[in-house]
Amino acid sequence: MSTHAPNEARVIPLRPQTAPPRSGGAAPAPERPAGAPRTPAPREPLWRDLVGDVLRRERLAQERTLKDVAEAARISMPYLSELERGRKEASSEVLAAAAQALGLGLGDLLSLAQDELARHARSRVGRGRTSPTAQYDGLCLAA
């Protein structure tokens, strides 16, 4: 049987409540002031974000509308918009259709997205991160 009154809602907190400081031991870490923005850790870009950026950049460079490109690719305008914003993972058929509507081949689209990924990786190395291939620097790899 419930201990709550019939018209009373029970609230379950989404975040665990903070425990009171422990006696003895290390001092608790200082808390972030309420409302202070968190500094997000740098993340790897998602492939769908890279492809979407390329699709949008190419469409805008051609001064074409979402409607025009979506009709040429035979996909819905809202779906193309979601692709450009990186909200949807497109099949290779859809990517090929969108690329063709922009006058690109599927390989061109993927190559441009790969260039964006490489640019991102270089910028991470420039911020003090080591290159994934740094362990091979100075080695000669023969075929």
PDB file of N, CA, C and O in Angstrom, residues 69-142:
ATOM      1  N   VAL A  69      17.268  20.784 -54.668  1.00  0.00           N
ATOM      2  CA  VAL A  69      18.169  19.625 -54.590  1.00  0.00           C
ATOM      3  C   VAL A  69      17.393  18.374 -54.187  1.00  0.00           C
ATOM      4  O   VAL A  69      17.625  17.293 -54.736  1.00  0.00           O
ATOM      5  N   ALA A  70      16.460  18.509 -53.252  1.00  0.00           N
ATOM      6  CA  ALA A  70      15.666  17.354 -52.828  1.00  0.00           C
ATOM      7  C   ALA A  70      14.861  16.787 -53.993  1.00  0.00           C
ATOM      8  O   ALA A  70      14.786  15.564 -54.168  1.00  0.00           O
ATOM      9  N   GLU A  71      14.270  17.667 -54.796  1.00  0.00           N
ATOM     10  CA  GLU A  71      13.509  17.191 -55.957  1.00  0.00           C
ATOM     11  C   GLU A  71      14.418  16.498 -56.961  1.00  0.00           C
ATOM     12  O   GLU A  71      14.065  15.451 -57.507  1.00  0.00           O
ATOM     13  N   ALA A  72      15.585  17.076 -57.202  1.00  0.00           N
ATOM     14  CA  ALA A  72      16.520  16.463 -58.150  1.00  0.00           C
ATOM     15  C   ALA A  72      17.015  15.106 -57.645  1.00  0.00           C
ATOM     16  O   ALA A  72      17.239  14.190 -58.438  1.00  0.00           O
ATOM     17  N   ALA A  73      17.165  14.974 -56.334  1.00  0.00           N
ATOM     18  CA  ALA A  73      17.638  13.717 -55.756  1.00  0.00           C
ATOM     19  C   ALA A  73      16.502  12.728 -55.507  1.00  0.00           C
ATOM     20  O   ALA A  73      16.750  11.570 -55.173  1.00  0.00           O
ATOM     21  N   ARG A  74      15.256  13.206 -55.638  1.00  0.00           N
ATOM     22  CA  ARG A  74      14.065  12.403 -55.391  1.00  0.00           C
ATOM     23  C   ARG A  74      14.011  11.920 -53.935  1.00  0.00           C
ATOM     24  O   ARG A  74      13.731  10.745 -53.667  1.00  0.00           O
ATOM     25  N   ILE A  75      14.346  12.826 -53.015  1.00  0.00           N
ATOM     26  CA  ILE A  75      14.186  12.579 -51.588  1.00  0.00           C
ATOM     27  C   ILE A  75      13.389  13.748 -51.013  1.00  0.00           C
ATOM     28  O   ILE A  75      13.298  14.808 -51.648  1.00  0.00           O
ATOM     29  N   SER A  76      12.823  13.578 -49.853  1.00  0.00           N
ATOM     30  CA  SER A  76      12.003  14.648 -49.295  1.00  0.00           C
ATOM     31  C   SER A  76      12.881  15.796 -48.796  1.00  0.00           C
ATOM     32  O   SER A  76      14.023  15.591 -48.368  1.00  0.00           O
ATOM     33  N   MET A  77      12.327  16.985 -48.868  1.00  0.00           N
ATOM     34  CA  MET A  77      13.045  18.170 -48.421  1.00  0.00           C
ATOM     35  C   MET A  77      13.381  18.090 -46.921  1.00  0.00           C
ATOM     36  O   MET A  77      14.516  18.376 -46.535  1.00  0.00           O
ATOM     37  N   PRO A  78      12.431  17.675 -46.050  1.00  0.00           N
ATOM     38  CA  PRO A  78      12.795  17.554 -44.630  1.00  0.00           C
ATOM     39  C   PRO A  78      13.917  16.542 -44.391  1.00  0.00           C
ATOM     40  O   PRO A  78      14.771  16.749 -43.531  1.00  0.00           O
ATOM     41  N   TYR A  79      13.922  15.454 -45.154  1.00  0.00           N
ATOM     42  CA  TYR A  79      14.975  14.449 -44.984  1.00  0.00           C
ATOM     43  C   TYR A  79      16.331  15.009 -45.400  1.00  0.00           C
ATOM     44  O   TYR A  79      17.335  14.805 -44.704  1.00  0.00           O
ATOM     45  N   LEU A  80      16.376  15.731 -46.515  1.00  0.00           N
ATOM     46  CA  LEU A  80      17.634  16.343 -46.942  1.00  0.00           C
ATOM     47  C   LEU A  80      18.122  17.341 -45.890  1.00  0.00           C
ATOM     48  O   LEU A  80      19.316  17.393 -45.579  1.00  0.00           O
ATOM     49  N   SER A  81      17.210  18.084 -45.322  1.00  0.00           N
ATOM     50  CA  SER A  81      17.574  19.023 -44.265  1.00  0.00           C
ATOM     51  C   SER A  81      18.180  18.289 -43.073  1.00  0.00           C
ATOM     52  O   SER A  81      19.192  18.717 -42.509  1.00  0.00           O
ATOM     53  N   GLU A  82      17.576  17.165 -42.694  1.00  0.00           N
ATOM     54  CA  GLU A  82      18.098  16.370 -41.579  1.00  0.00           C
ATOM     55  C   GLU A  82      19.484  15.813 -41.908  1.00  0.00           C
ATOM     56  O   GLU A  82      20.345  15.745 -41.037  1.00  0.00           O
ATOM     57  N   LEU A  83      19.692  15.421 -43.160  1.00  0.00           N
ATOM     58  CA  LEU A  83      21.011  14.937 -43.568  1.00  0.00           C
ATOM     59  C   LEU A  83      22.048  16.043 -43.438  1.00  0.00           C
ATOM     60  O   LEU A  83      23.147  15.825 -42.908  1.00  0.00           O
ATOM     61  N   GLU A  84      21.709  17.227 -43.926  1.00  0.00           N
ATOM     62  CA  GLU A  84      22.646  18.347 -43.879  1.00  0.00           C
ATOM     63  C   GLU A  84      22.997  18.731 -42.446  1.00  0.00           C
ATOM     64  O   GLU A  84      24.104  19.181 -42.182  1.00  0.00           O
ATOM     65  N   ARG A  85      22.058  18.568 -41.530  1.00  0.00           N
ATOM     66  CA  ARG A  85      22.310  18.918 -40.135  1.00  0.00           C
ATOM     67  C   ARG A  85      22.941  17.770 -39.350  1.00  0.00           C
ATOM     68  O   ARG A  85      23.199  17.909 -38.156  1.00  0.00           O
ATOM     69  N   GLY A  86      23.196  16.648 -40.013  1.00  0.00           N
ATOM     70  CA  GLY A  86      23.828  15.517 -39.344  1.00  0.00           C
ATOM     71  C   GLY A  86      22.906  14.780 -38.401  1.00  0.00           C
ATOM     72  O   GLY A  86      23.361  14.076 -37.508  1.00  0.00           O
ATOM     73  N   ARG A  87      21.607  14.903 -38.608  1.00  0.00           N
ATOM     74  CA  ARG A  87      20.643  14.249 -37.719  1.00  0.00           C
ATOM     75  C   ARG A  87      20.271  12.847 -38.184  1.00  0.00           C
ATOM     76  O   ARG A  87      19.709  12.075 -37.421  1.00  0.00           O
ATOM     77  N   LYS A  88      20.544  12.541 -39.442  1.00  0.00           N
ATOM     78  CA  LYS A  88      20.186  11.231 -39.991  1.00  0.00           C
ATOM     79  C   LYS A  88      21.401  10.584 -40.633  1.00  0.00           C
ATOM     80  O   LYS A  88      22.250  11.257 -41.202  1.00  0.00           O
ATOM     81  N   GLU A  89      21.447   9.265 -40.541  1.00  0.00           N
ATOM     82  CA  GLU A  89      22.449   8.459 -41.239  1.00  0.00           C
ATOM     83  C   GLU A  89      21.825   8.017 -42.561  1.00  0.00           C
ATOM     84  O   GLU A  89      20.819   7.322 -42.549  1.00  0.00           O
ATOM     85  N   ALA A  90      22.399   8.434 -43.649  1.00  0.00           N
ATOM     86  CA  ALA A  90      21.823   8.105 -44.955  1.00  0.00           C
ATOM     87  C   ALA A  90      22.428   6.829 -45.520  1.00  0.00           C
ATOM     88  O   ALA A  90      23.593   6.513 -45.273  1.00  0.00           O
ATOM     89  N   SER A  91      21.622   6.126 -46.299  1.00  0.00           N
ATOM     90  CA  SER A  91      22.130   4.951 -47.009  1.00  0.00           C
ATOM     91  C   SER A  91      23.021   5.426 -48.152  1.00  0.00           C
ATOM     92  O   SER A  91      22.995   6.588 -48.557  1.00  0.00           O
ATOM     93  N   SER A  92      23.794   4.508 -48.692  1.00  0.00           N
ATOM     94  CA  SER A  92      24.669   4.863 -49.813  1.00  0.00           C
ATOM     95  C   SER A  92      23.849   5.287 -51.030  1.00  0.00           C
ATOM     96  O   SER A  92      24.271   6.162 -51.792  1.00  0.00           O
ATOM     97  N   GLU A  93      22.664   4.702 -51.206  1.00  0.00           N
ATOM     98  CA  GLU A  93      21.813   5.098 -52.330  1.00  0.00           C
ATOM     99  C   GLU A  93      21.352   6.545 -52.198  1.00  0.00           C
ATOM    100  O   GLU A  93      21.354   7.300 -53.173  1.00  0.00           O
ATOM    101  N   VAL A  94      20.970   6.937 -50.994  1.00  0.00           N
ATOM    102  CA  VAL A  94      20.513   8.311 -50.770  1.00  0.00           C
ATOM    103  C   VAL A  94      21.674   9.283 -50.923  1.00  0.00           C
ATOM    104  O   VAL A  94      21.531  10.344 -51.541  1.00  0.00           O
ATOM    105  N   LEU A  95      22.832   8.921 -50.378  1.00  0.00           N
ATOM    106  CA  LEU A  95      24.003   9.791 -50.519  1.00  0.00           C
ATOM    107  C   LEU A  95      24.389   9.948 -51.988  1.00  0.00           C
ATOM    108  O   LEU A  95      24.731  11.054 -52.426  1.00  0.00           O
ATOM    109  N   ALA A  96      24.329   8.856 -52.739  1.00  0.00           N
ATOM    110  CA  ALA A  96      24.658   8.928 -54.161  1.00  0.00           C
ATOM    111  C   ALA A  96      23.665   9.823 -54.895  1.00  0.00           C
ATOM    112  O   ALA A  96      24.059  10.622 -55.761  1.00  0.00           O
ATOM    113  N   ALA A  97      22.391   9.729 -54.558  1.00  0.00           N
ATOM    114  CA  ALA A  97      21.365  10.560 -55.207  1.00  0.00           C
ATOM    115  C   ALA A  97      21.574  12.034 -54.867  1.00  0.00           C
ATOM    116  O   ALA A  97      21.480  12.899 -55.742  1.00  0.00           O
ATOM    117  N   ALA A  98      21.864  12.328 -53.615  1.00  0.00           N
ATOM    118  CA  ALA A  98      22.092  13.716 -53.207  1.00  0.00           C
ATOM    119  C   ALA A  98      23.342  14.269 -53.872  1.00  0.00           C
ATOM    120  O   ALA A  98      23.350  15.413 -54.349  1.00  0.00           O
ATOM    121  N   ALA A  99      24.390  13.456 -53.917  1.00  0.00           N
ATOM    122  CA  ALA A  99      25.626  13.892 -54.570  1.00  0.00           C
ATOM    123  C   ALA A  99      25.378  14.160 -56.050  1.00  0.00           C
ATOM    124  O   ALA A  99      25.799  15.186 -56.589  1.00  0.00           O
ATOM    125  N   GLN A 100      24.676  13.246 -56.725  1.00  0.00           N
ATOM    126  CA  GLN A 100      24.398  13.410 -58.155  1.00  0.00           C
ATOM    127  C   GLN A 100      23.562  14.660 -58.400  1.00  0.00           C
ATOM    128  O   GLN A 100      23.792  15.380 -59.377  1.00  0.00           O
ATOM    129  N   ALA A 101      22.608  14.939 -57.509  1.00  0.00           N
ATOM    130  CA  ALA A 101      21.780  16.140 -57.662  1.00  0.00           C
ATOM    131  C   ALA A 101      22.632  17.408 -57.575  1.00  0.00           C
ATOM    132  O   ALA A 101      22.276  18.440 -58.127  1.00  0.00           O
ATOM    133  N   LEU A 102      23.773  17.300 -56.890  1.00  0.00           N
ATOM    134  CA  LEU A 102      24.687  18.445 -56.766  1.00  0.00           C
ATOM    135  C   LEU A 102      25.797  18.407 -57.819  1.00  0.00           C
ATOM    136  O   LEU A 102      26.713  19.231 -57.776  1.00  0.00           O
ATOM    137  N   GLY A 103      25.723  17.439 -58.734  1.00  0.00           N
ATOM    138  CA  GLY A 103      26.734  17.343 -59.778  1.00  0.00           C
ATOM    139  C   GLY A 103      28.013  16.674 -59.315  1.00  0.00           C
ATOM    140  O   GLY A 103      29.078  16.857 -59.911  1.00  0.00           O
ATOM    141  N   LEU A 104      27.931  15.903 -58.250  1.00  0.00           N
ATOM    142  CA  LEU A 104      29.086  15.184 -57.717  1.00  0.00           C
ATOM    143  C   LEU A 104      28.864  13.691 -57.833  1.00  0.00           C
ATOM    144  O   LEU A 104      27.714  13.233 -57.903  1.00  0.00           O
ATOM    145  N   GLY A 105      29.923  12.951 -57.816  1.00  0.00           N
ATOM    146  CA  GLY A 105      29.813  11.508 -57.688  1.00  0.00           C
ATOM    147  C   GLY A 105      29.843  11.151 -56.210  1.00  0.00           C
ATOM    148  O   GLY A 105      30.229  11.975 -55.371  1.00  0.00           O
ATOM    149  N   LEU A 106      29.463   9.931 -55.884  1.00  0.00           N
ATOM    150  CA  LEU A 106      29.496   9.492 -54.493  1.00  0.00           C
ATOM    151  C   LEU A 106      30.936   9.556 -53.960  1.00  0.00           C
ATOM    152  O   LEU A 106      31.166   9.992 -52.832  1.00  0.00           O
ATOM    153  N   GLY A 107      31.884   9.174 -54.787  1.00  0.00           N
ATOM    154  CA  GLY A 107      33.295   9.241 -54.385  1.00  0.00           C
ATOM    155  C   GLY A 107      33.736  10.666 -54.080  1.00  0.00           C
ATOM    156  O   GLY A 107      34.499  10.898 -53.133  1.00  0.00           O
ATOM    157  N   ASP A 108      33.253  11.624 -54.883  1.00  0.00           N
ATOM    158  CA  ASP A 108      33.587  13.032 -54.634  1.00  0.00           C
ATOM    159  C   ASP A 108      33.063  13.482 -53.277  1.00  0.00           C
ATOM    160  O   ASP A 108      33.766  14.145 -52.514  1.00  0.00           O
ATOM    161  N   LEU A 109      31.813  13.131 -53.001  1.00  0.00           N
ATOM    162  CA  LEU A 109      31.195  13.515 -51.734  1.00  0.00           C
ATOM    163  C   LEU A 109      31.969  12.925 -50.563  1.00  0.00           C
ATOM    164  O   LEU A 109      32.293  13.635 -49.597  1.00  0.00           O
ATOM    165  N   LEU A 110      32.283  11.651 -50.638  1.00  0.00           N
ATOM    166  CA  LEU A 110      32.992  10.995 -49.551  1.00  0.00           C
ATOM    167  C   LEU A 110      34.422  11.496 -49.426  1.00  0.00           C
ATOM    168  O   LEU A 110      34.955  11.616 -48.323  1.00  0.00           O
ATOM    169  N   SER A 111      35.046  11.827 -50.533  1.00  0.00           N
ATOM    170  CA  SER A 111      36.399  12.383 -50.496  1.00  0.00           C
ATOM    171  C   SER A 111      36.408  13.749 -49.810  1.00  0.00           C
ATOM    172  O   SER A 111      37.296  14.052 -49.015  1.00  0.00           O
ATOM    173  N   LEU A 112      35.418  14.579 -50.116  1.00  0.00           N
ATOM    174  CA  LEU A 112      35.325  15.891 -49.467  1.00  0.00           C
ATOM    175  C   LEU A 112      35.077  15.734 -47.964  1.00  0.00           C
ATOM    176  O   LEU A 112      35.646  16.471 -47.149  1.00  0.00           O
ATOM    177  N   ALA A 113      34.264  14.759 -47.582  1.00  0.00           N
ATOM    178  CA  ALA A 113      34.020  14.510 -46.161  1.00  0.00           C
ATOM    179  C   ALA A 113      35.293  14.000 -45.489  1.00  0.00           C
ATOM    180  O   ALA A 113      35.612  14.392 -44.364  1.00  0.00           O
ATOM    181  N   GLN A 114      36.049  13.157 -46.194  1.00  0.00           N
ATOM    182  CA  GLN A 114      37.314  12.654 -45.644  1.00  0.00           C
ATOM    183  C   GLN A 114      38.303  13.793 -45.467  1.00  0.00           C
ATOM    184  O   GLN A 114      39.041  13.830 -44.479  1.00  0.00           O
ATOM    185  N   ASP A 115      38.317  14.753 -46.385  1.00  0.00           N
ATOM    186  CA  ASP A 115      39.193  15.924 -46.251  1.00  0.00           C
ATOM    187  C   ASP A 115      38.841  16.704 -44.984  1.00  0.00           C
ATOM    188  O   ASP A 115      39.730  17.187 -44.277  1.00  0.00           O
ATOM    189  N   GLU A 116      37.549  16.825 -44.697  1.00  0.00           N
ATOM    190  CA  GLU A 116      37.112  17.509 -43.471  1.00  0.00           C
ATOM    191  C   GLU A 116      37.594  16.758 -42.235  1.00  0.00           C
ATOM    192  O   GLU A 116      38.030  17.367 -41.264  1.00  0.00           O
ATOM    193  N   LEU A 117      37.510  15.441 -42.266  1.00  0.00           N
ATOM    194  CA  LEU A 117      37.960  14.630 -41.151  1.00  0.00           C
ATOM    195  C   LEU A 117      39.467  14.792 -40.948  1.00  0.00           C
ATOM    196  O   LEU A 117      39.937  14.937 -39.820  1.00  0.00           O
ATOM    197  N   ALA A 118      40.225  14.792 -42.036  1.00  0.00           N
ATOM    198  CA  ALA A 118      41.673  14.976 -41.944  1.00  0.00           C
ATOM    199  C   ALA A 118      42.009  16.364 -41.397  1.00  0.00           C
ATOM    200  O   ALA A 118      42.920  16.509 -40.573  1.00  0.00           O
ATOM    201  N   ARG A 119      41.257  17.375 -41.815  1.00  0.00           N
ATOM    202  CA  ARG A 119      41.475  18.736 -41.311  1.00  0.00           C
ATOM    203  C   ARG A 119      41.224  18.787 -39.808  1.00  0.00           C
ATOM    204  O   ARG A 119      41.967  19.403 -39.053  1.00  0.00           O
ATOM    205  N   HIS A 120      40.171  18.115 -39.373  1.00  0.00           N
ATOM    206  CA  HIS A 120      39.863  18.064 -37.946  1.00  0.00           C
ATOM    207  C   HIS A 120      40.993  17.372 -37.181  1.00  0.00           C
ATOM    208  O   HIS A 120      41.398  17.819 -36.115  1.00  0.00           O
ATOM    209  N   ALA A 121      41.498  16.266 -37.724  1.00  0.00           N
ATOM    210  CA  ALA A 121      42.577  15.528 -37.065  1.00  0.00           C
ATOM    211  C   ALA A 121      43.833  16.387 -36.965  1.00  0.00           C
ATOM    212  O   ALA A 121      44.511  16.386 -35.936  1.00  0.00           O
ATOM    213  N   ARG A 122      44.140  17.140 -38.018  1.00  0.00           N
ATOM    214  CA  ARG A 122      45.314  18.022 -37.972  1.00  0.00           C
ATOM    215  C   ARG A 122      45.147  19.105 -36.925  1.00  0.00           C
ATOM    216  O   ARG A 122      46.094  19.455 -36.230  1.00  0.00           O
ATOM    217  N   SER A 123      43.941  19.645 -36.783  1.00  0.00           N
ATOM    218  CA  SER A 123      43.728  20.696 -35.796  1.00  0.00           C
ATOM    219  C   SER A 123      43.850  20.135 -34.382  1.00  0.00           C
ATOM    220  O   SER A 123      44.299  20.824 -33.481  1.00  0.00           O
ATOM    221  N   ARG A 124      43.483  18.881 -34.168  1.00  0.00           N
ATOM    222  CA  ARG A 124      43.654  18.254 -32.854  1.00  0.00           C
ATOM    223  C   ARG A 124      45.124  18.068 -32.540  1.00  0.00           C
ATOM    224  O   ARG A 124      45.540  18.259 -31.413  1.00  0.00           O
ATOM    225  N   VAL A 125      45.919  17.699 -33.539  1.00  0.00           N
ATOM    226  CA  VAL A 125      47.353  17.527 -33.331  1.00  0.00           C
ATOM    227  C   VAL A 125      47.969  18.878 -32.996  1.00  0.00           C
ATOM    228  O   VAL A 125      48.817  18.993 -32.124  1.00  0.00           O
ATOM    229  N   GLY A 126      47.482  19.944 -33.636  1.00  0.00           N
ATOM    230  CA  GLY A 126      47.989  21.282 -33.373  1.00  0.00           C
ATOM    231  C   GLY A 126      47.661  21.772 -31.978  1.00  0.00           C
ATOM    232  O   GLY A 126      48.322  22.659 -31.452  1.00  0.00           O
ATOM    233  N   ARG A 127      46.659  21.192 -31.332  1.00  0.00           N
ATOM    234  CA  ARG A 127      46.281  21.597 -29.975  1.00  0.00           C
ATOM    235  C   ARG A 127      46.980  20.749 -28.929  1.00  0.00           C
ATOM    236  O   ARG A 127      46.569  20.697 -27.790  1.00  0.00           O
ATOM    237  N   GLY A 128      48.040  20.046 -29.330  1.00  0.00           N
ATOM    238  CA  GLY A 128      48.810  19.302 -28.344  1.00  0.00           C
ATOM    239  C   GLY A 128      48.520  17.819 -28.287  1.00  0.00           C
ATOM    240  O   GLY A 128      49.155  17.097 -27.552  1.00  0.00           O
ATOM    241  N   ARG A 129      47.578  17.347 -29.045  1.00  0.00           N
ATOM    242  CA  ARG A 129      47.314  15.910 -29.062  1.00  0.00           C
ATOM    243  C   ARG A 129      48.302  15.255 -30.016  1.00  0.00           C
ATOM    244  O   ARG A 129      48.725  15.851 -30.991  1.00  0.00           O
ATOM    245  N   THR A 130      48.631  14.036 -29.753  1.00  0.00           N
ATOM    246  CA  THR A 130      49.578  13.353 -30.626  1.00  0.00           C
ATOM    247  C   THR A 130      48.853  12.695 -31.779  1.00  0.00           C
ATOM    248  O   THR A 130      47.710  12.277 -31.659  1.00  0.00           O
ATOM    249  N   SER A 131      49.545  12.629 -32.854  1.00  0.00           N
ATOM    250  CA  SER A 131      48.997  12.004 -34.053  1.00  0.00           C
ATOM    251  C   SER A 131      48.916  10.504 -33.854  1.00  0.00           C
ATOM    252  O   SER A 131      49.794   9.905 -33.246  1.00  0.00           O
ATOM    253  N   PRO A 132      47.858   9.861 -34.381  1.00  0.00           N
ATOM    254  CA  PRO A 132      47.783   8.408 -34.259  1.00  0.00           C
ATOM    255  C   PRO A 132      48.921   7.708 -34.982  1.00  0.00           C
ATOM    256  O   PRO A 132      49.230   6.579 -34.683  1.00  0.00           O
ATOM    257  N   THR A 133      49.561   8.394 -35.924  1.00  0.00           N
ATOM    258  CA  THR A 133      50.678   7.782 -36.652  1.00  0.00           C
ATOM    259  C   THR A 133      52.016   8.277 -36.139  1.00  0.00           C
ATOM    260  O   THR A 133      53.042   7.998 -36.728  1.00  0.00           O
ATOM    261  N   ALA A 134      52.028   8.998 -34.999  1.00  0.00           N
ATOM    262  CA  ALA A 134      53.280   9.533 -34.468  1.00  0.00           C
ATOM    263  C   ALA A 134      54.266   8.413 -34.168  1.00  0.00           C
ATOM    264  O   ALA A 134      55.472   8.596 -34.286  1.00  0.00           O
ATOM    265  N   GLN A 135      53.776   7.235 -33.796  1.00  0.00           N
ATOM    266  CA  GLN A 135      54.672   6.137 -33.477  1.00  0.00           C
ATOM    267  C   GLN A 135      55.440   5.653 -34.700  1.00  0.00           C
ATOM    268  O   GLN A 135      56.456   4.993 -34.572  1.00  0.00           O
ATOM    269  N   TYR A 136      54.981   6.005 -35.903  1.00  0.00           N
ATOM    270  CA  TYR A 136      55.647   5.561 -37.116  1.00  0.00           C
ATOM    271  C   TYR A 136      56.559   6.634 -37.702  1.00  0.00           C
ATOM    272  O   TYR A 136      57.203   6.405 -38.706  1.00  0.00           O
ATOM    273  N   ASP A 137      56.598   7.841 -37.086  1.00  0.00           N
ATOM    274  CA  ASP A 137      57.450   8.894 -37.611  1.00  0.00           C
ATOM    275  C   ASP A 137      58.894   8.416 -37.648  1.00  0.00           C
ATOM    276  O   ASP A 137      59.416   7.844 -36.702  1.00  0.00           O
ATOM    277  N   GLY A 138      59.536   8.665 -38.751  1.00  0.00           N
ATOM    278  CA  GLY A 138      60.944   8.303 -38.892  1.00  0.00           C
ATOM    279  C   GLY A 138      61.148   6.883 -39.412  1.00  0.00           C
ATOM    280  O   GLY A 138      62.253   6.520 -39.728  1.00  0.00           O
ATOM    281  N   LEU A 139      60.110   6.095 -39.481  1.00  0.00           N
ATOM    282  CA  LEU A 139      60.247   4.740 -39.994  1.00  0.00           C
ATOM    283  C   LEU A 139      60.043   4.746 -41.495  1.00  0.00           C
ATOM    284  O   LEU A 139      59.236   5.493 -42.028  1.00  0.00           O
ATOM    285  N   CYS A 140      60.728   3.893 -42.165  1.00  0.00           N
ATOM    286  CA  CYS A 140      60.540   3.750 -43.605  1.00  0.00           C
ATOM    287  C   CYS A 140      59.737   2.483 -43.848  1.00  0.00           C
ATOM    288  O   CYS A 140      60.151   1.404 -43.467  1.00  0.00           O
ATOM    289  N   LEU A 141      58.570   2.661 -44.422  1.00  0.00           N
ATOM    290  CA  LEU A 141      57.725   1.508 -44.711  1.00  0.00           C
ATOM    291  C   LEU A 141      57.833   1.192 -46.197  1.00  0.00           C
ATOM    292  O   LEU A 141      57.418   1.981 -47.025  1.00  0.00           O
ATOM    293  N   ALA A 142      58.401   0.079 -46.532  1.00  0.00           N
ATOM    294  CA  ALA A 142      58.573  -0.300 -47.927  1.00  0.00           C
ATOM    295  C   ALA A 142      57.488  -1.265 -48.330  1.00  0.00           C
ATOM    296  O   ALA A 142      57.011  -2.057 -47.521  1.00  0.00           O
TER     297      ALA A 142
END
